[in-house]
Coordinates of N, CA and C in Angstrom, one line a residue:
M1 N -22.3 27.7 -29.0 CA -22.5 27.1 -27.8 C -21.2 26.4 -27.3
G2 N -20.9 26.6 -26.1 CA -19.7 26.0 -25.5 C -19.8 24.5 -25.3
R3 N -18.6 23.8 -25.2 CA -18.6 22.4 -25.0 C -18.1 22.1 -23.6
P4 N -18.6 21.1 -22.9 CA -18.1 20.8 -21.6 C -16.7 20.2 -21.7
I5 N -15.9 20.4 -20.6 CA -14.6 19.8 -20.6 C -14.5 18.6 -19.7
D6 N -13.6 17.7 -20.1 CA -13.5 16.4 -19.3 C -12.8 16.6 -18.0
A7 N -13.4 16.1 -16.9 CA -12.9 16.2 -15.6 C -11.5 15.5 -15.5
R8 N -11.3 14.5 -16.3 CA -10.0 13.7 -16.2 C -8.8 14.5 -16.7
D9 N -9.1 15.7 -17.4 CA -8.0 16.5 -17.9 C -7.5 17.6 -17.0
W10 N -7.9 17.6 -15.7 CA -7.3 18.5 -14.8 C -6.0 18.0 -14.3
I11 N -5.1 18.9 -14.1 CA -3.7 18.5 -13.6 C -3.4 19.2 -12.3
F12 N -2.9 18.5 -11.4 CA -2.6 19.1 -10.0 C -1.1 18.7 -9.7
E13 N -0.4 19.7 -9.2 CA 1.0 19.5 -8.9 C 1.3 20.3 -7.6
V14 N 2.3 19.7 -6.9 CA 2.8 20.4 -5.7 C 4.3 20.8 -5.9
N15 N 4.6 21.9 -5.2 CA 6.0 22.4 -5.3 C 6.9 21.6 -4.3
D16 N 8.0 21.1 -4.8 CA 8.9 20.4 -3.9 C 9.8 21.5 -3.3
A17 N 9.5 21.9 -2.1 CA 10.2 22.9 -1.4 C 11.6 22.5 -1.0
T18 N 11.9 21.2 -1.1 CA 13.2 20.7 -0.7 C 14.2 20.7 -1.8
A19 N 13.7 20.9 -3.0 CA 14.6 20.9 -4.2 C 15.4 22.2 -4.4
E20 N 16.6 22.1 -4.9 CA 17.4 23.3 -5.1 C 16.8 24.2 -6.2
C21 N 16.3 23.6 -7.2 CA 15.6 24.4 -8.3 C 14.1 24.2 -8.2
E22 N 13.4 25.1 -8.9 CA 11.9 25.0 -8.8 C 11.5 23.6 -9.5
T23 N 10.8 22.8 -8.7 CA 10.4 21.5 -9.1 C 9.0 21.3 -8.7
W24 N 8.2 20.9 -9.7 CA 6.8 20.6 -9.5 C 6.5 19.1 -9.7
L25 N 5.9 18.5 -8.7 CA 5.6 17.1 -8.8 C 4.1 16.8 -9.1
P26 N 3.8 16.1 -10.1 CA 2.4 15.8 -10.4 C 1.8 14.9 -9.4
I27 N 0.6 15.1 -9.1 CA -0.2 14.2 -8.2 C -0.9 13.3 -9.1
E28 N -0.5 12.0 -9.1 CA -1.0 11.1 -10.1 C -2.1 10.1 -9.5
N29 N -2.8 9.4 -10.4 CA -3.8 8.4 -10.1 C -5.0 9.0 -9.4
L30 N -5.4 10.2 -9.8 CA -6.6 10.9 -9.2 C -7.8 10.3 -9.9
T31 N -8.9 10.2 -9.2 CA -10.2 9.8 -9.7 C -11.2 10.8 -9.6
S32 N -11.0 11.8 -8.7 CA -12.0 12.9 -8.6 C -11.4 14.1 -7.9
F33 N -12.0 15.3 -8.1 CA -11.6 16.4 -7.3 C -12.8 17.3 -7.1
T34 N -12.7 18.1 -6.0 CA -13.8 19.0 -5.7 C -13.1 20.3 -5.3
H35 N -13.5 21.4 -6.1 CA -13.0 22.7 -5.9 C -14.1 23.5 -5.2
N36 N -13.9 24.0 -4.0 CA -14.9 24.7 -3.3 C -14.4 26.2 -3.2
P37 N -14.8 27.1 -4.1 CA -14.3 28.5 -4.1 C -14.9 29.3 -3.0
G38 N -15.9 28.8 -2.2 CA -16.5 29.6 -1.2 C -16.2 29.1 0.2
E39 N -15.3 28.1 0.3 CA -15.0 27.5 1.6 C -14.2 28.6 2.4
N40 N -14.5 28.7 3.7 CA -13.9 29.7 4.6 C -14.2 31.1 4.3
E41 N -15.3 31.4 3.5 CA -15.7 32.8 3.3 C -16.4 33.3 4.5
E42 N -16.1 34.6 4.8 CA -16.7 35.2 6.0 C -17.4 36.5 5.5
T43 N -18.5 36.8 6.0 CA -19.2 38.0 5.6 C -19.6 38.9 6.8
A44 N -19.9 40.1 6.6 CA -20.4 41.0 7.6 C -21.8 41.5 7.2
D45 N -22.7 41.4 8.0 CA -24.1 41.9 7.8 C -24.1 43.4 7.8
T46 N -24.5 44.0 6.6 CA -24.5 45.5 6.5 C -26.0 46.0 6.4
T47 N -26.9 45.1 6.7 CA -28.3 45.5 6.6 C -28.6 46.6 7.7
T48 N -29.3 47.7 7.2 CA -29.7 48.8 8.1 C -31.2 49.1 7.8
F49 N -31.7 50.1 8.5 CA -33.1 50.5 8.2 C -33.2 51.0 6.8
D50 N -32.1 51.5 6.2 CA -32.1 52.0 4.8 C -32.2 50.9 3.8
S51 N -32.0 49.7 4.2 CA -32.1 48.5 3.3 C -33.5 48.2 2.9
R52 N -34.5 48.8 3.6 CA -35.9 48.7 3.3 C -36.3 47.2 3.3
G53 N -35.8 46.4 4.2 CA -36.3 45.0 4.4 C -35.5 44.1 3.5
Y54 N -34.5 44.5 2.8 CA -33.6 43.6 2.0 C -32.3 43.4 2.7
Y55 N -31.8 42.2 2.7 CA -30.6 41.8 3.3 C -29.4 42.4 2.5
E56 N -28.4 42.8 3.2 CA -27.1 43.3 2.6 C -26.0 42.8 3.4
Q57 N -24.8 42.6 2.6 CA -23.6 42.1 3.3 C -22.4 42.5 2.5
D58 N -21.3 42.5 3.2 CA -20.0 42.6 2.5 C -19.1 41.4 2.8
V59 N -18.4 41.0 1.8 CA -17.5 39.8 2.0 C -16.2 40.4 2.7
M60 N -15.9 39.8 3.8 CA -14.8 40.2 4.6 C -13.6 39.3 4.4
Q61 N -13.8 38.1 4.0 CA -12.7 37.1 3.9 C -13.1 36.1 2.8
R62 N -12.2 35.9 1.9 CA -12.3 34.9 0.8 C -11.5 33.6 1.2
G63 N -12.0 32.5 0.8 CA -11.3 31.2 1.0 C -11.6 30.2 -0.1
A64 N -10.9 29.1 -0.1 CA -11.2 28.1 -1.1 C -10.5 26.8 -0.6
T65 N -11.0 25.7 -1.1 CA -10.3 24.4 -0.9 C -10.4 23.6 -2.2
I66 N -9.5 22.7 -2.3 CA -9.5 21.6 -3.3 C -9.3 20.3 -2.6
E67 N -10.2 19.4 -2.8 CA -10.1 18.1 -2.3 C -9.8 17.1 -3.5
L68 N -8.7 16.4 -3.3 CA -8.3 15.4 -4.3 C -8.5 14.0 -3.8
E69 N -9.1 13.2 -4.7 CA -9.3 11.8 -4.3 C -8.7 10.9 -5.4
G70 N -8.1 9.8 -5.0 CA -7.6 8.9 -6.0 C -7.2 7.6 -5.4
Q71 N -6.2 7.0 -6.1 CA -5.7 5.7 -5.7 C -4.2 5.8 -5.3
Y72 N -3.9 5.3 -4.1 CA -2.5 5.3 -3.6 C -1.7 4.6 -4.7
A73 N -0.6 5.3 -5.2 CA 0.1 4.8 -6.4 C 1.6 4.6 -6.0
I74 N 2.1 3.5 -6.6 CA 3.5 3.2 -6.4 C 4.1 3.0 -7.8
D75 N 5.4 3.2 -7.9 CA 6.2 2.9 -9.1 C 6.4 1.4 -9.1
P76 N 5.9 0.7 -10.1 CA 6.0 -0.8 -10.1 C 7.5 -1.3 -10.2
R77 N 8.4 -0.5 -10.6 CA 9.8 -0.9 -10.7 C 10.5 -0.8 -9.3
T78 N 10.2 0.3 -8.6 CA 10.9 0.5 -7.3 C 10.1 0.2 -6.1
G79 N 8.7 0.1 -6.2 CA 7.9 -0.1 -5.1 C 7.6 1.2 -4.3
E80 N 8.2 2.3 -4.7 CA 8.1 3.5 -3.9 C 6.8 4.3 -4.3
Q81 N 6.2 4.9 -3.4 CA 5.0 5.7 -3.6 C 5.4 6.8 -4.7
M82 N 4.5 7.1 -5.5 CA 4.7 8.1 -6.6 C 5.1 9.5 -5.9
P83 N 6.0 10.2 -6.6 CA 6.6 11.4 -5.9 C 5.6 12.5 -5.4
G84 N 4.6 12.8 -6.2 CA 3.6 13.8 -5.8 C 2.9 13.4 -4.5
Q85 N 2.3 12.2 -4.5 CA 1.6 11.7 -3.3 C 2.6 11.6 -2.1
A86 N 3.8 11.1 -2.4 CA 4.8 10.9 -1.3 C 5.2 12.2 -0.7
Y87 N 5.3 13.2 -1.5 CA 5.7 14.5 -1.0 C 4.6 15.1 -0.1
V88 N 3.3 14.9 -0.5 CA 2.2 15.4 0.3 C 2.2 14.6 1.6
D89 N 2.3 13.3 1.5 CA 2.2 12.4 2.7 C 3.3 12.5 3.7
H90 N 4.5 12.6 3.2 CA 5.7 12.4 4.0 C 6.5 13.7 4.3
V91 N 6.4 14.7 3.4 CA 7.2 15.9 3.5 C 6.3 17.1 4.0
W92 N 5.2 17.3 3.3 CA 4.3 18.5 3.6 C 3.4 18.2 4.8
T93 N 2.7 17.1 4.8 CA 1.8 16.9 5.9 C 2.3 17.0 7.3
P94 N 3.5 16.5 7.6 CA 4.0 16.6 9.0 C 4.4 18.0 9.4
Q95 N 4.5 19.0 8.5 CA 4.9 20.3 8.9 C 3.8 21.1 9.7
V96 N 4.3 21.9 10.6 CA 3.4 22.8 11.4 C 3.9 24.2 11.4
G97 N 3.1 25.1 11.8 CA 3.4 26.5 11.9 C 3.7 27.1 10.5
I98 N 4.7 28.0 10.4 CA 5.0 28.6 9.1 C 5.4 27.6 8.0
D99 N 6.0 26.5 8.5 CA 6.4 25.5 7.5 C 5.3 24.6 6.9
S100 N 4.1 24.8 7.5 CA 2.9 24.0 7.0 C 2.4 24.6 5.7
R101 N 2.9 25.7 5.2 CA 2.4 26.2 3.9 C 3.4 25.9 2.8
N102 N 2.8 25.6 1.7 CA 3.6 25.3 0.5 C 2.7 25.7 -0.7
L103 N 3.2 25.5 -1.9 CA 2.5 25.8 -3.1 C 1.9 24.6 -3.8
V104 N 0.7 24.8 -4.3 CA 0.0 23.8 -5.1 C -0.5 24.5 -6.4
R105 N -0.4 23.9 -7.5 CA -1.0 24.5 -8.7 C -1.8 23.5 -9.5
W106 N -2.8 24.1 -10.3 CA -3.7 23.3 -11.0 C -4.2 24.0 -12.2
R107 N -4.6 23.2 -13.2 CA -5.1 23.8 -14.5 C -5.8 22.6 -15.3
H108 N -6.6 23.0 -16.2 CA -7.1 22.0 -17.2 C -6.1 22.0 -18.4
R109 N -6.0 20.8 -19.0 CA -5.1 20.7 -20.1 C -5.3 21.7 -21.2
S110 N -6.5 22.2 -21.3 CA -6.9 23.2 -22.4 C -6.5 24.6 -22.0
Q111 N -6.0 24.8 -20.8 CA -5.7 26.2 -20.3 C -4.2 26.5 -20.4
D112 N -3.9 27.7 -20.6 CA -2.5 28.1 -20.8 C -1.9 28.8 -19.6
R113 N -2.6 28.7 -18.5 CA -2.0 29.2 -17.2 C -2.4 28.4 -16.0
W114 N -1.6 28.4 -15.1 CA -1.8 27.6 -13.8 C -2.5 28.5 -12.8
A115 N -3.4 28.0 -12.0 CA -3.8 28.7 -10.8 C -2.9 28.2 -9.7
V116 N -2.2 29.1 -9.0 CA -1.2 28.8 -8.0 C -1.7 29.3 -6.6
W117 N -1.7 28.4 -5.7 CA -2.1 28.7 -4.3 C -1.0 28.5 -3.4
E118 N -0.8 29.4 -2.4 CA -0.1 29.0 -1.2 C -1.2 28.4 -0.3
A119 N -0.9 27.2 0.2 CA -1.9 26.4 0.9 C -1.3 25.6 2.0
T120 N -2.2 25.1 2.8 CA -1.9 24.1 3.8 C -2.6 22.8 3.3
V121 N -2.1 21.7 3.7 CA -2.7 20.4 3.3 C -3.2 19.6 4.5
T122 N -4.3 18.9 4.3 CA -4.8 18.0 5.4 C -5.0 16.7 4.7
P123 N -4.3 15.7 5.2 CA -4.5 14.3 4.7 C -5.8 13.8 5.0
D124 N -6.4 13.1 4.1 CA -7.7 12.5 4.4 C -7.6 11.0 4.5
E125 N -8.7 10.3 4.6 CA -8.7 8.8 4.8 C -8.1 8.1 3.7
Q126 N -7.4 7.0 4.0 CA -7.0 6.0 3.1 C -7.5 4.7 3.5
G127 N -7.8 3.8 2.5 CA -8.4 2.5 2.9 C -8.9 1.8 1.6
G128 N -9.6 0.7 1.9 CA -10.2 -0.1 0.9 C -10.7 -1.4 1.4
E129 N -11.5 -2.1 0.6 CA -12.0 -3.4 1.0 C -11.3 -4.5 0.2
V130 N -11.8 -5.7 0.3 CA -11.1 -6.8 -0.3 C -10.8 -6.7 -1.8
N131 N -11.8 -6.2 -2.6 CA -11.6 -6.1 -4.0 C -11.4 -4.7 -4.5
D132 N -10.9 -3.8 -3.6 CA -10.7 -2.4 -3.9 C -9.2 -2.1 -4.1
K133 N -8.9 -1.0 -4.7 CA -7.5 -0.4 -4.7 C -7.5 0.5 -3.5
T134 N -6.3 0.7 -2.9 CA -6.2 1.6 -1.7 C -6.4 3.0 -2.2
S135 N -7.2 3.7 -1.4 CA -7.6 5.1 -1.7 C -6.5 6.1 -1.2
W136 N -6.5 7.3 -1.8 CA -5.6 8.3 -1.4 C -6.4 9.6 -1.5
Q137 N -6.3 10.5 -0.4 CA -7.1 11.7 -0.5 C -6.3 12.8 0.3
A138 N -6.4 14.1 -0.2 CA -5.9 15.2 0.5 C -6.7 16.4 0.2
T139 N -6.8 17.3 1.2 CA -7.5 18.6 1.0 C -6.5 19.7 1.1
F140 N -6.5 20.6 0.1 CA -5.6 21.8 0.1 C -6.5 23.0 0.4
T141 N -6.1 23.8 1.5 CA -6.8 25.0 1.9 C -6.0 26.2 1.5
R142 N -6.6 27.0 0.6 CA -5.8 28.2 0.1 C -5.6 29.2 1.3
C143 N -4.4 29.7 1.3 CA -4.0 30.8 2.2 C -3.5 32.0 1.4
A144 N -4.1 33.1 1.6 CA -3.7 34.3 0.9 C -4.3 34.3 -0.5
R145 N -4.0 35.4 -1.2 CA -4.6 35.6 -2.6 C -3.9 34.6 -3.6
P146 N -4.7 34.0 -4.5 CA -4.1 33.1 -5.5 C -3.4 34.0 -6.6
Y147 N -2.6 33.3 -7.4 CA -2.1 34.0 -8.5 C -2.0 33.0 -9.7
W148 N -1.7 33.5 -10.9 CA -1.7 32.7 -12.1 C -0.4 32.8 -12.7
A149 N 0.1 31.7 -13.3 CA 1.4 31.6 -13.9 C 1.2 30.9 -15.2
P150 N 2.0 31.4 -16.2 CA 1.9 30.8 -17.6 C 2.4 29.4 -17.6
V151 N 1.9 28.6 -18.5 CA 2.4 27.2 -18.7 C 3.6 27.3 -19.5
C152 N 4.7 26.9 -19.0 CA 6.0 27.0 -19.7 C 6.4 25.7 -20.3
V153 N 6.7 25.6 -21.5 CA 7.1 24.4 -22.1 C 8.6 24.3 -22.1
E154 N 9.1 23.3 -21.4 CA 10.6 23.1 -21.3 C 11.1 22.4 -22.6
V155 N 12.2 23.0 -23.1 CA 12.8 22.4 -24.3 C 14.0 21.6 -23.8
A156 N 14.1 20.4 -24.3 CA 15.3 19.5 -23.9 C 16.5 20.1 -24.6
A157 N 17.6 20.0 -23.9 CA 18.9 20.6 -24.4 C 19.6 19.6 -25.3

């Protein structure tokens, strides 16, 4: 019998498209995520008289989203927003057209490969009440076919 995995062990990172070398920034201080693998799916009804009263369809378009929720996070030493959240909020979100696409990757700590999406991002609500921490949210919408990449362990020189 299998064992359930902890939701807190999912890792989400965004690609810093402004960096000279491939750079992935972790999105920190997350409290929940929702992966919707059927979002934006489109189907075509293929039911005919030959279907004998049973519905038939073909999937014409696949889609997916990941919604991340957490707490707005700063580096206590510098007061700057943490790099992953800051990249989403200040570099990726303002982009439009072809520049609105970037890469996001995610995996569970127990997995040896990343799911990598070309995606767009939509910032979601931020806020809080008197005794709350400030919230942070973003929704990533997959564009095109996903791919998988191995987890590479970097060795310090």
